[in-house]
Amino acid sequence: MQLSLISQIKHTNTDNFFLLAGPCAIEGEEMALRIAEKVVAITDDLQIPYIFKGSFKKANRSRLDSFTGIGDEKALKILRKVSETFNVPTVTDIHTEQDAEMAAQYVDVLQIPAFLARQTDLLVAAAKTGKVVNIKKGQFMSPESMKHAVTKITETGNSQAIITDRGTMFGYQDMVVDFRGIPTMKAYAPVVLDVTHSLQQPNQSSGVTGGRPALIGTMAKAGIAAGADGLFIETHFDPANAKSDGANMLELSLLEKLLSDLVAIREVVNRL
């Protein structure tokens, strides 16, 4: 996968990690533009290649009354507006083959949710759009098994695949990242560490997921030190009132300091 082939992506010649960041879900135009404006300014200053992230639909909620979105086309049009306003590429989750074709008209990267990483028809449909495909490793999958997920993309004729690790289930209500998986999966495709979701604490009893956002910095630094090519960070200016995954998102005001620290760590790693 060649990062420079993603439309509108900047700073690809800096040998920096790349960043997928934004809110968990698109809640409205104003919030999406507000978050994008802040992250674009930070990443431009630090010369970090950046892709704006926002889910146009949340199809894997625990409860029927959970927020799932503001409407598919409405949210996708907001993602397009973010891209046009700030000249950045965008990424969104897809859940069905029909989603792949629809979302590909609006975004640059299609993301396969972790629970769907083995769904052959979905992977093939995403690959056939010609877009970059970011496959999240299922919590139930080994690093080695991701070779087959990537092969489904490449054998469809699309060489633009990314793997994102979001940890492995530990018991029923915790996630643990095995950093040995990063060098293993880098043999198949560029590897991103999903910092915020790897700190989730799924709660099957209440249906509301918890998290440990105080450890976001620790996890991100460890990921860069272990050789991750990119990071995935969900961020919001008001996580406590976010409509999805607020319990493990990074407060937007903390992002600049974290990314500055990570750039410094990356510079050291690059010299080793």
mmCIF file of C-alpha atoms in Angstrom:
data_model
loop_
_atom_site.group_PDB
_atom_site.id
_atom_site.type_symbol
_atom_site.label_atom_id
_atom_site.label_comp_id
_atom_site.label_asym_id
_atom_site.label_seq_id
_atom_site.Cartn_x
_atom_site.Cartn_y
_atom_site.Cartn_z
ATOM 1 C CA MET A 1 0.000 0.000 0.000
ATOM 2 C CA GLN A 2 1.319 3.409 -0.985
ATOM 3 C CA LEU A 3 0.128 6.149 1.341
ATOM 4 C CA SER A 4 0.885 8.811 -1.253
ATOM 5 C CA LEU A 5 -1.785 7.360 -3.566
ATOM 6 C CA ILE A 6 -4.576 8.390 -1.181
ATOM 7 C CA SER A 7 -6.260 11.460 -2.601
ATOM 8 C CA GLN A 8 -5.389 14.750 -0.844
ATOM 9 C CA ILE A 9 -3.158 13.206 1.799
ATOM 10 C CA LYS A 10 -0.257 15.465 2.787
ATOM 11 C CA HIS A 11 3.178 15.163 4.397
ATOM 12 C CA THR A 12 3.876 11.679 3.053
ATOM 13 C CA ASN A 13 7.572 12.488 2.579
ATOM 14 C CA THR A 14 8.222 13.170 6.283
ATOM 15 C CA ASP A 15 8.783 9.543 7.375
ATOM 16 C CA ASN A 16 6.238 10.194 10.103
ATOM 17 C CA PHE A 17 3.448 7.890 11.239
ATOM 18 C CA PHE A 18 0.072 8.558 9.640
ATOM 19 C CA LEU A 19 -3.089 9.314 11.594
ATOM 20 C CA LEU A 20 -6.733 8.332 11.280
ATOM 21 C CA ALA A 21 -8.633 10.515 13.736
ATOM 22 C CA GLY A 22 -12.017 12.054 14.320
ATOM 23 C CA PRO A 23 -15.258 11.343 16.150
ATOM 24 C CA CYS A 24 -16.678 7.868 16.521
ATOM 25 C CA ALA A 25 -19.814 8.843 14.614
ATOM 26 C CA ILE A 26 -20.934 11.806 12.547
ATOM 27 C CA GLU A 27 -23.408 13.574 14.831
ATOM 28 C CA GLY A 28 -23.854 16.663 12.670
ATOM 29 C CA GLU A 29 -22.075 19.038 10.314
ATOM 30 C CA GLU A 30 -20.943 21.619 12.869
ATOM 31 C CA MET A 31 -19.292 19.066 15.166
ATOM 32 C CA ALA A 32 -17.544 17.290 12.291
ATOM 33 C CA LEU A 33 -16.133 20.511 10.852
ATOM 34 C CA ARG A 34 -15.091 21.732 14.303
ATOM 35 C CA ILE A 35 -13.138 18.558 15.040
ATOM 36 C CA ALA A 36 -11.629 18.382 11.560
ATOM 37 C CA GLU A 37 -10.455 21.994 11.668
ATOM 38 C CA LYS A 38 -8.577 21.405 14.920
ATOM 39 C CA VAL A 39 -6.959 18.120 13.868
ATOM 40 C CA VAL A 40 -5.983 19.425 10.428
ATOM 41 C CA ALA A 41 -4.236 22.416 12.013
ATOM 42 C CA ILE A 42 -2.303 20.195 14.430
ATOM 43 C CA THR A 43 -1.275 17.618 11.838
ATOM 44 C CA ASP A 44 -0.219 20.281 9.349
ATOM 45 C CA ASP A 45 1.954 21.903 11.996
ATOM 46 C CA LEU A 46 3.528 18.561 12.955
ATOM 47 C CA GLN A 47 3.627 17.300 9.336
ATOM 48 C CA ILE A 48 1.642 14.161 10.077
ATOM 49 C CA PRO A 49 -0.204 12.533 7.151
ATOM 50 C CA TYR A 50 -3.854 12.735 8.177
ATOM 51 C CA ILE A 51 -7.138 11.024 7.269
ATOM 52 C CA PHE A 52 -10.342 12.309 8.901
ATOM 53 C CA LYS A 53 -12.397 9.508 10.481
ATOM 54 C CA GLY A 54 -16.123 9.434 11.105
ATOM 55 C CA SER A 55 -18.676 6.626 10.935
ATOM 56 C CA PHE A 56 -21.694 7.500 8.783
ATOM 57 C CA LYS A 57 -23.633 4.703 10.476
ATOM 58 C CA LYS A 58 -23.122 2.593 13.593
ATOM 59 C CA ALA A 59 -24.557 -0.826 12.821
ATOM 60 C CA ASN A 60 -22.977 -2.789 15.680
ATOM 61 C CA ARG A 61 -24.594 -1.221 18.737
ATOM 62 C CA SER A 62 -25.389 -3.404 21.749
ATOM 63 C CA ARG A 63 -28.896 -2.044 22.314
ATOM 64 C CA LEU A 64 -31.767 -1.213 20.000
ATOM 65 C CA ASP A 65 -32.094 2.263 21.516
ATOM 66 C CA SER A 66 -28.422 3.170 20.945
ATOM 67 C CA PHE A 67 -27.509 5.984 18.541
ATOM 68 C CA THR A 68 -26.845 4.641 15.058
ATOM 69 C CA GLY A 69 -26.583 7.783 12.951
ATOM 70 C CA ILE A 70 -28.253 10.872 11.519
ATOM 71 C CA GLY A 71 -29.093 9.262 8.177
ATOM 72 C CA ASP A 72 -26.720 7.572 5.751
ATOM 73 C CA GLU A 73 -26.684 10.094 2.915
ATOM 74 C CA LYS A 74 -26.724 13.068 5.280
ATOM 75 C CA ALA A 75 -23.676 11.801 7.165
ATOM 76 C CA LEU A 76 -21.806 10.848 3.994
ATOM 77 C CA LYS A 77 -22.385 14.324 2.579
ATOM 78 C CA ILE A 78 -20.880 15.778 5.754
ATOM 79 C CA LEU A 79 -17.792 13.597 5.263
ATOM 80 C CA ARG A 80 -17.516 14.907 1.715
ATOM 81 C CA LYS A 81 -17.833 18.485 3.000
ATOM 82 C CA VAL A 82 -15.030 17.875 5.509
ATOM 83 C CA SER A 83 -12.842 16.632 2.674
ATOM 84 C CA GLU A 84 -13.650 19.561 0.394
ATOM 85 C CA THR A 85 -13.359 22.177 3.148
ATOM 86 C CA PHE A 86 -9.994 21.079 4.527
ATOM 87 C CA ASN A 87 -8.502 19.184 1.558
ATOM 88 C CA VAL A 88 -8.044 15.962 3.517
ATOM 89 C CA PRO A 89 -9.019 12.356 2.760
ATOM 90 C CA THR A 90 -11.727 10.684 4.803
ATOM 91 C CA VAL A 91 -12.466 7.179 6.104
ATOM 92 C CA THR A 92 -15.722 5.584 7.237
ATOM 93 C CA ASP A 93 -16.947 2.140 8.323
ATOM 94 C CA ILE A 94 -19.042 -0.038 6.062
ATOM 95 C CA HIS A 95 -21.142 -3.018 7.122
ATOM 96 C CA THR A 96 -22.708 -4.411 3.948
ATOM 97 C CA GLU A 97 -21.827 -4.846 0.294
ATOM 98 C CA GLN A 98 -24.308 -2.090 -0.546
ATOM 99 C CA ASP A 99 -22.555 0.219 1.921
ATOM 100 C CA ALA A 100 -19.287 -0.277 0.036
ATOM 101 C CA GLU A 101 -20.657 1.010 -3.247
ATOM 102 C CA MET A 102 -22.513 3.895 -1.612
ATOM 103 C CA ALA A 103 -19.737 5.093 0.715
ATOM 104 C CA ALA A 104 -17.093 4.856 -2.020
ATOM 105 C CA GLN A 105 -18.814 7.791 -3.746
ATOM 106 C CA TYR A 106 -18.039 10.031 -0.761
ATOM 107 C CA VAL A 107 -14.850 8.875 1.017
ATOM 108 C CA ASP A 108 -11.295 7.793 0.205
ATOM 109 C CA VAL A 109 -10.850 4.856 2.590
ATOM 110 C CA LEU A 110 -13.376 2.147 3.415
ATOM 111 C CA GLN A 111 -13.042 0.599 6.859
ATOM 112 C CA ILE A 112 -14.066 -2.951 7.717
ATOM 113 C CA PRO A 113 -15.228 -3.223 11.357
ATOM 114 C CA ALA A 114 -13.439 -5.776 13.524
ATOM 115 C CA PHE A 115 -16.488 -8.003 13.875
ATOM 116 C CA LEU A 116 -16.710 -8.276 10.062
ATOM 117 C CA ALA A 117 -13.054 -8.877 9.203
ATOM 118 C CA ARG A 118 -13.760 -12.423 8.017
ATOM 119 C CA GLN A 119 -16.759 -11.525 5.842
ATOM 120 C CA THR A 120 -15.490 -12.415 2.381
ATOM 121 C CA ASP A 121 -18.281 -10.787 0.360
ATOM 122 C CA LEU A 122 -17.866 -7.509 2.256
ATOM 123 C CA LEU A 123 -14.082 -7.470 1.798
ATOM 124 C CA VAL A 124 -14.390 -8.242 -1.910
ATOM 125 C CA ALA A 125 -17.056 -5.568 -2.396
ATOM 126 C CA ALA A 126 -14.830 -2.989 -0.679
ATOM 127 C CA ALA A 127 -11.831 -4.012 -2.758
ATOM 128 C CA LYS A 128 -13.793 -3.759 -6.011
ATOM 129 C CA THR A 129 -14.478 -0.070 -5.403
ATOM 130 C CA GLY A 130 -10.769 0.613 -5.892
ATOM 131 C CA LYS A 131 -10.632 2.521 -2.619
ATOM 132 C CA VAL A 132 -8.072 1.902 0.107
ATOM 133 C CA VAL A 133 -9.465 -0.762 2.456
ATOM 134 C CA ASN A 134 -8.648 -0.560 6.168
ATOM 135 C CA ILE A 135 -9.350 -3.931 7.804
ATOM 136 C CA LYS A 136 -9.725 -3.920 11.567
ATOM 137 C CA LYS A 137 -8.405 -7.123 13.096
ATOM 138 C CA GLY A 138 -11.156 -8.986 14.869
ATOM 139 C CA GLN A 139 -10.718 -9.350 18.609
ATOM 140 C CA PHE A 140 -11.059 -13.094 17.980
ATOM 141 C CA MET A 141 -8.355 -13.272 15.271
ATOM 142 C CA SER A 142 -4.628 -13.890 15.509
ATOM 143 C CA PRO A 143 -2.161 -11.526 13.828
ATOM 144 C CA GLU A 144 -1.205 -14.350 11.455
ATOM 145 C CA SER A 145 -4.815 -14.810 10.311
ATOM 146 C CA MET A 146 -4.890 -11.264 8.966
ATOM 147 C CA LYS A 147 -2.757 -12.429 6.060
ATOM 148 C CA HIS A 148 -5.857 -14.086 4.637
ATOM 149 C CA ALA A 149 -7.993 -10.979 5.071
ATOM 150 C CA VAL A 150 -5.439 -8.923 3.155
ATOM 151 C CA THR A 151 -5.207 -11.617 0.474
ATOM 152 C CA LYS A 152 -8.945 -11.284 -0.154
ATOM 153 C CA ILE A 153 -8.308 -7.646 -1.026
ATOM 154 C CA THR A 154 -5.213 -8.150 -3.164
ATOM 155 C CA GLU A 155 -6.586 -11.139 -5.069
ATOM 156 C CA THR A 156 -9.556 -8.984 -6.026
ATOM 157 C CA GLY A 157 -7.065 -6.724 -7.777
ATOM 158 C CA ASN A 158 -6.689 -4.012 -5.151
ATOM 159 C CA SER A 159 -3.235 -3.547 -3.599
ATOM 160 C CA GLN A 160 -4.349 -0.757 -1.237
ATOM 161 C CA ALA A 161 -4.939 -2.537 2.084
ATOM 162 C CA ILE A 162 -4.238 -1.484 5.665
ATOM 163 C CA ILE A 163 -4.530 -3.550 8.854
ATOM 164 C CA THR A 164 -5.669 -1.943 12.092
ATOM 165 C CA ASP A 165 -5.166 -3.757 15.394
ATOM 166 C CA ARG A 166 -7.684 -2.992 18.127
ATOM 167 C CA GLY A 167 -6.613 -5.619 20.625
ATOM 168 C CA THR A 168 -7.776 -9.066 21.647
ATOM 169 C CA MET A 169 -10.586 -9.954 24.029
ATOM 170 C CA PHE A 170 -9.402 -10.702 27.551
ATOM 171 C CA GLY A 171 -12.264 -12.393 29.336
ATOM 172 C CA TYR A 172 -15.605 -10.816 28.517
ATOM 173 C CA GLN A 173 -15.099 -7.154 29.370
ATOM 174 C CA ASP A 174 -11.555 -6.103 28.572
ATOM 175 C CA MET A 175 -9.179 -5.682 25.644
ATOM 176 C CA VAL A 176 -5.431 -6.355 25.556
ATOM 177 C CA VAL A 177 -2.983 -5.429 22.781
ATOM 178 C CA ASP A 178 -0.280 -7.959 21.963
ATOM 179 C CA PHE A 179 2.426 -5.763 20.488
ATOM 180 C CA ARG A 180 4.126 -8.803 18.961
ATOM 181 C CA GLY A 181 1.399 -8.661 16.350
ATOM 182 C CA ILE A 182 2.602 -5.377 14.874
ATOM 183 C CA PRO A 183 5.793 -6.713 13.234
ATOM 184 C CA THR A 184 3.944 -9.899 12.263
ATOM 185 C CA MET A 185 1.192 -8.054 10.396
ATOM 186 C CA LYS A 186 3.574 -5.550 8.806
ATOM 187 C CA ALA A 187 4.646 -8.428 6.564
ATOM 188 C CA TYR A 188 1.148 -8.305 5.027
ATOM 189 C CA ALA A 189 0.283 -4.586 4.957
ATOM 190 C CA PRO A 190 0.913 -1.299 6.791
ATOM 191 C CA VAL A 191 -0.248 -1.623 10.396
ATOM 192 C CA VAL A 192 -2.247 0.918 12.392
ATOM 193 C CA LEU A 193 -2.817 0.697 16.139
ATOM 194 C CA ASP A 194 -6.336 1.658 17.164
ATOM 195 C CA VAL A 195 -5.406 3.369 20.410
ATOM 196 C CA THR A 196 -8.863 4.259 21.697
ATOM 197 C CA HIS A 197 -10.806 1.076 20.891
ATOM 198 C CA SER A 198 -8.026 -1.073 22.340
ATOM 199 C CA LEU A 199 -8.848 0.588 25.657
ATOM 200 C CA GLN A 200 -12.534 -0.276 25.504
ATOM 201 C CA GLN A 201 -14.224 -2.254 28.232
ATOM 202 C CA PRO A 202 -17.304 -3.819 26.638
ATOM 203 C CA ASN A 203 -20.208 -4.132 29.043
ATOM 204 C CA GLN A 204 -22.638 -6.837 28.032
ATOM 205 C CA SER A 205 -24.843 -6.367 31.106
ATOM 206 C CA SER A 206 -25.780 -2.706 30.570
ATOM 207 C CA GLY A 207 -25.096 -2.528 26.844
ATOM 208 C CA VAL A 208 -22.991 0.630 27.281
ATOM 209 C CA THR A 209 -19.278 0.278 26.588
ATOM 210 C CA GLY A 210 -16.753 1.695 29.036
ATOM 211 C CA GLY A 211 -13.089 2.517 28.572
ATOM 212 C CA ARG A 212 -9.820 3.706 30.056
ATOM 213 C CA PRO A 213 -9.002 6.990 28.266
ATOM 214 C CA ALA A 214 -6.338 7.886 30.847
ATOM 215 C CA LEU A 215 -4.150 5.248 29.173
ATOM 216 C CA ILE A 216 -4.443 6.641 25.632
ATOM 217 C CA GLY A 217 -1.013 8.261 25.834
ATOM 218 C CA THR A 218 0.603 5.098 27.157
ATOM 219 C CA MET A 219 -0.938 2.943 24.434
ATOM 220 C CA ALA A 220 -0.083 5.357 21.626
ATOM 221 C CA LYS A 221 3.537 5.708 22.710
ATOM 222 C CA ALA A 222 3.927 1.954 22.963
ATOM 223 C CA GLY A 223 2.472 1.548 19.478
ATOM 224 C CA ILE A 224 4.941 3.957 17.905
ATOM 225 C CA ALA A 225 7.841 2.356 19.800
ATOM 226 C CA ALA A 226 6.723 -1.081 18.543
ATOM 227 C CA GLY A 227 6.848 0.113 14.943
ATOM 228 C CA ALA A 228 3.234 0.878 14.051
ATOM 229 C CA ASP A 229 2.974 2.666 10.712
ATOM 230 C CA GLY A 230 -0.059 4.643 11.813
ATOM 231 C CA LEU A 231 -2.398 5.397 14.700
ATOM 232 C CA PHE A 232 -6.176 5.473 14.953
ATOM 233 C CA ILE A 233 -7.541 7.840 17.595
ATOM 234 C CA GLU A 234 -11.158 8.791 18.152
ATOM 235 C CA THR A 235 -11.464 12.297 19.547
ATOM 236 C CA HIS A 236 -14.251 14.686 20.506
ATOM 237 C CA PHE A 237 -14.451 18.126 22.103
ATOM 238 C CA ASP A 238 -17.035 16.789 24.577
ATOM 239 C CA PRO A 239 -16.546 13.020 25.039
ATOM 240 C CA ALA A 240 -18.934 12.841 27.995
ATOM 241 C CA ASN A 241 -21.796 13.855 25.733
ATOM 242 C CA ALA A 242 -20.701 12.105 22.541
ATOM 243 C CA LYS A 243 -23.420 9.910 21.073
ATOM 244 C CA SER A 244 -21.132 6.898 20.608
ATOM 245 C CA ASP A 245 -18.036 5.541 22.394
ATOM 246 C CA GLY A 246 -17.515 8.651 24.494
ATOM 247 C CA ALA A 247 -16.076 6.587 27.358
ATOM 248 C CA ASN A 248 -12.874 5.792 25.472
ATOM 249 C CA MET A 249 -12.405 8.848 23.229
ATOM 250 C CA LEU A 250 -9.629 11.402 23.658
ATOM 251 C CA GLU A 251 -10.598 14.901 24.700
ATOM 252 C CA LEU A 252 -9.773 17.046 21.656
ATOM 253 C CA SER A 253 -7.857 19.613 23.705
ATOM 254 C CA LEU A 254 -5.330 16.902 24.655
ATOM 255 C CA LEU A 255 -4.529 15.827 21.110
ATOM 256 C CA GLU A 256 -1.835 18.376 20.245
ATOM 257 C CA LYS A 257 0.425 17.521 23.192
ATOM 258 C CA LEU A 258 0.011 13.805 22.595
ATOM 259 C CA LEU A 259 0.854 14.033 18.902
ATOM 260 C CA SER A 260 3.873 16.242 19.619
ATOM 261 C CA ASP A 261 5.200 13.601 22.011
ATOM 262 C CA LEU A 262 4.531 10.841 19.488
ATOM 263 C CA VAL A 263 6.387 12.679 16.721
ATOM 264 C CA ALA A 264 9.401 12.961 19.026
ATOM 265 C CA ILE A 265 9.256 9.220 19.781
ATOM 266 C CA ARG A 266 8.946 8.417 16.088
ATOM 267 C CA GLU A 267 12.063 10.465 15.346
ATOM 268 C CA VAL A 268 14.008 8.369 17.859
ATOM 269 C CA VAL A 269 12.621 5.107 16.455
ATOM 270 C CA ASN A 270 13.582 6.170 12.934
ATOM 271 C CA ARG A 271 17.210 6.695 14.061
ATOM 272 C CA LEU A 272 17.554 3.247 15.596
#
